């Protein structure tokens, strides 16, 4: 596998985007739609938290 792909995978693992290190061996595999949607929903939660301010 190309080094740049491994670097992206390792960064995703460190940031908690992927939680299973076995994905590092499968970075060229296609992702199911549900997995892409789950990542997008998690990203939205991080960018726009669902809590409100006390102000």
Coordinates of N, CA, C and O in Angstrom, one line a residue:
X1 N 0.8 -1.2 0.0 CA 0.0 0.0 0.0 C 0.9 1.2 0.0 O 2.0 1.2 0.6
X2 N 0.4 2.3 -0.7 CA 1.2 3.5 -0.8 C 1.3 4.2 0.6 O 0.4 4.1 1.4
X3 N 2.5 4.8 0.8 CA 2.7 5.4 2.1 C 1.7 6.5 2.5 O 1.4 6.7 3.6
X4 N 1.3 7.3 1.5 CA 0.4 8.4 1.7 C -1.0 7.9 2.2 O -1.6 8.5 3.1
X5 N -1.4 6.7 1.8 CA -2.6 6.1 2.2 C -2.5 5.6 3.7 O -3.4 5.8 4.5
X6 N -1.4 5.0 4.0 CA -1.1 4.6 5.3 C -1.1 5.8 6.3 O -1.6 5.7 7.4
X7 N -0.5 6.9 5.9 CA -0.4 8.0 6.7 C -1.8 8.6 7.0 O -2.1 9.0 8.2
X8 N -2.7 8.6 6.0 CA -4.0 9.1 6.2 C -4.8 8.1 7.2 O -5.5 8.6 8.1
X9 N -4.6 6.9 7.0 CA -5.2 5.9 7.9 C -4.8 6.0 9.3 O -5.6 5.9 10.2
X10 N -3.5 6.2 9.5 CA -3.0 6.3 10.9 C -3.5 7.6 11.5 O -3.8 7.6 12.7
X11 N -3.6 8.7 10.8 CA -4.1 9.9 11.3 C -5.6 9.8 11.7 O -6.0 10.3 12.7
X12 N -6.3 9.1 10.8 CA -7.7 8.8 11.1 C -7.9 8.0 12.4 O -8.8 8.2 13.2
X13 N -7.0 7.0 12.6 CA -7.1 6.2 13.8 C -6.8 7.0 15.0 O -7.4 6.9 16.0
X14 N -5.7 7.9 14.9 CA -5.4 8.7 16.1 C -6.5 9.7 16.4 O -6.7 10.0 17.6
X15 N -7.2 10.2 15.4 CA -8.3 11.2 15.7 C -9.6 10.5 16.1 O -10.5 11.2 16.4
X16 N -9.6 9.2 16.1 CA -10.8 8.5 16.4 C -11.9 8.4 15.3 O -13.0 8.0 15.6
X17 N -11.5 8.7 14.1 CA -12.4 8.6 13.0 C -12.6 7.1 12.7 O -13.8 6.8 12.4
X18 N -11.6 6.4 12.7 CA -11.7 4.9 12.6 C -11.3 4.4 14.0 O -10.4 4.9 14.6
X19 N -12.0 3.4 14.4 CA -11.7 2.9 15.8 C -11.0 1.5 15.8 O -10.5 1.1 16.9
X20 N -11.0 0.9 14.7 CA -10.4 -0.5 14.6 C -9.1 -0.4 13.8 O -9.2 -0.1 12.6
X21 N -8.0 -0.7 14.4 CA -6.7 -0.6 13.6 C -6.6 -1.6 12.4 O -5.8 -1.5 11.5
X22 N -7.5 -2.6 12.4 CA -7.5 -3.6 11.3 C -7.9 -2.9 10.0 O -7.6 -3.4 8.9
X23 N -8.6 -1.7 10.1 CA -8.9 -0.9 8.8 C -7.7 -0.5 8.1 O -7.7 -0.2 6.9
X24 N -6.5 -0.4 8.8 CA -5.3 0.1 8.1 C -4.9 -0.9 7.1 O -4.2 -0.5 6.1
X25 N -5.2 -2.1 7.2 CA -4.9 -3.1 6.1 C -5.9 -3.1 5.0 O -5.7 -3.9 4.0
X26 N -7.0 -2.4 5.2 CA -8.1 -2.4 4.2 C -8.5 -1.1 3.6 O -9.6 -0.8 3.2
X27 N -7.5 -0.2 3.5 CA -7.8 1.2 3.1 C -8.2 1.3 1.6 O -8.8 2.2 1.2
X28 N -7.9 0.3 0.8 CA -8.3 0.2 -0.6 C -9.7 -0.4 -0.8 O -10.2 -0.4 -1.9
X29 N -10.3 -0.9 0.3 CA -11.6 -1.6 0.2 C -12.7 -0.5 0.0 O -12.5 0.6 0.6
X30 N -13.7 -0.8 -0.8 CA -14.8 0.2 -0.9 C -15.6 0.3 0.5 O -15.6 -0.7 1.2
X31 N -16.1 1.5 0.8 CA -16.9 1.6 2.0 C -18.4 1.6 1.7 O -18.8 2.2 0.7
X32 N -19.2 0.9 2.5 CA -20.6 0.9 2.3 C -21.2 2.3 2.6 O -20.6 3.1 3.4
X33 N -22.3 2.6 2.0 CA -22.9 3.9 2.2 C -23.2 4.2 3.6 O -23.0 5.3 4.1
X34 N -23.6 3.2 4.4 CA -23.9 3.5 5.8 C -22.7 3.9 6.6 O -22.8 4.8 7.5
X35 N -21.5 3.4 6.2 CA -20.3 3.8 6.9 C -19.9 5.2 6.6 O -19.5 6.0 7.5
X36 N -20.1 5.6 5.3 CA -19.8 7.0 4.9 C -20.8 8.0 5.6 O -20.4 9.0 6.2
X37 N -22.1 7.6 5.7 CA -23.0 8.4 6.4 C -22.7 8.5 7.9 O -22.9 9.6 8.5
X38 N -22.3 7.5 8.5 CA -22.0 7.5 9.9 C -20.8 8.5 10.2 O -20.8 9.3 11.1
X39 N -19.8 8.5 9.3 CA -18.7 9.4 9.4 C -19.1 10.8 9.3 O -18.7 11.7 10.0
X40 N -20.0 11.1 8.3 CA -20.5 12.4 8.1 C -21.4 12.9 9.3 O -21.2 14.1 9.7
X41 N -22.2 12.0 9.9 CA -23.0 12.4 11.0 C -22.1 12.7 12.2 O -22.3 13.7 13.0
X42 N -21.0 11.9 12.4 CA -20.1 12.2 13.5 C -19.4 13.5 13.3 O -19.2 14.3 14.2
X43 N -19.0 13.8 12.1 CA -18.3 15.1 11.7 C -19.3 16.3 12.0 O -18.9 17.2 12.6
X44 N -20.5 16.1 11.6 CA -21.5 17.2 11.9 C -21.7 17.4 13.4 O -21.8 18.5 13.9
X45 N -21.7 16.3 14.2 CA -21.8 16.4 15.6 C -20.6 17.2 16.2 O -20.7 17.9 17.2
X46 N -19.4 16.9 15.7 CA -18.2 17.6 16.2 C -18.2 19.1 15.8 O -17.8 19.9 16.6
X47 N -18.7 19.4 14.6 CA -18.7 20.8 14.1 C -19.9 21.6 14.7 O -19.8 22.8 15.0
X48 N -21.0 20.9 14.9 CA -22.2 21.6 15.4 C -22.8 20.8 16.6 O -23.7 20.0 16.4
X49 N -22.2 21.0 17.8 CA -22.7 20.2 18.9 C -24.2 20.4 19.2 O -24.7 21.5 18.9
X50 N -24.9 19.4 19.7 CA -26.3 19.5 19.9 C -26.7 20.2 21.2 O -27.9 20.5 21.4
X51 N -25.7 20.6 22.0 CA -26.1 21.3 23.2 C -26.2 22.8 23.0 O -25.8 23.3 22.0
X52 N -26.9 23.5 23.9 CA -27.1 24.9 23.7 C -26.4 25.7 24.9 O -26.1 25.1 25.9
X53 N -26.1 26.9 24.6 CA -25.4 27.7 25.6 C -26.3 28.1 26.8 O -27.5 28.2 26.7
X54 N -25.6 28.4 27.9 CA -26.3 28.9 29.1 C -26.7 30.4 29.0 O -27.5 30.9 29.8
X55 N -26.2 31.1 28.0 CA -26.4 32.5 27.9 C -27.8 32.8 27.4 O -28.5 32.2 26.7

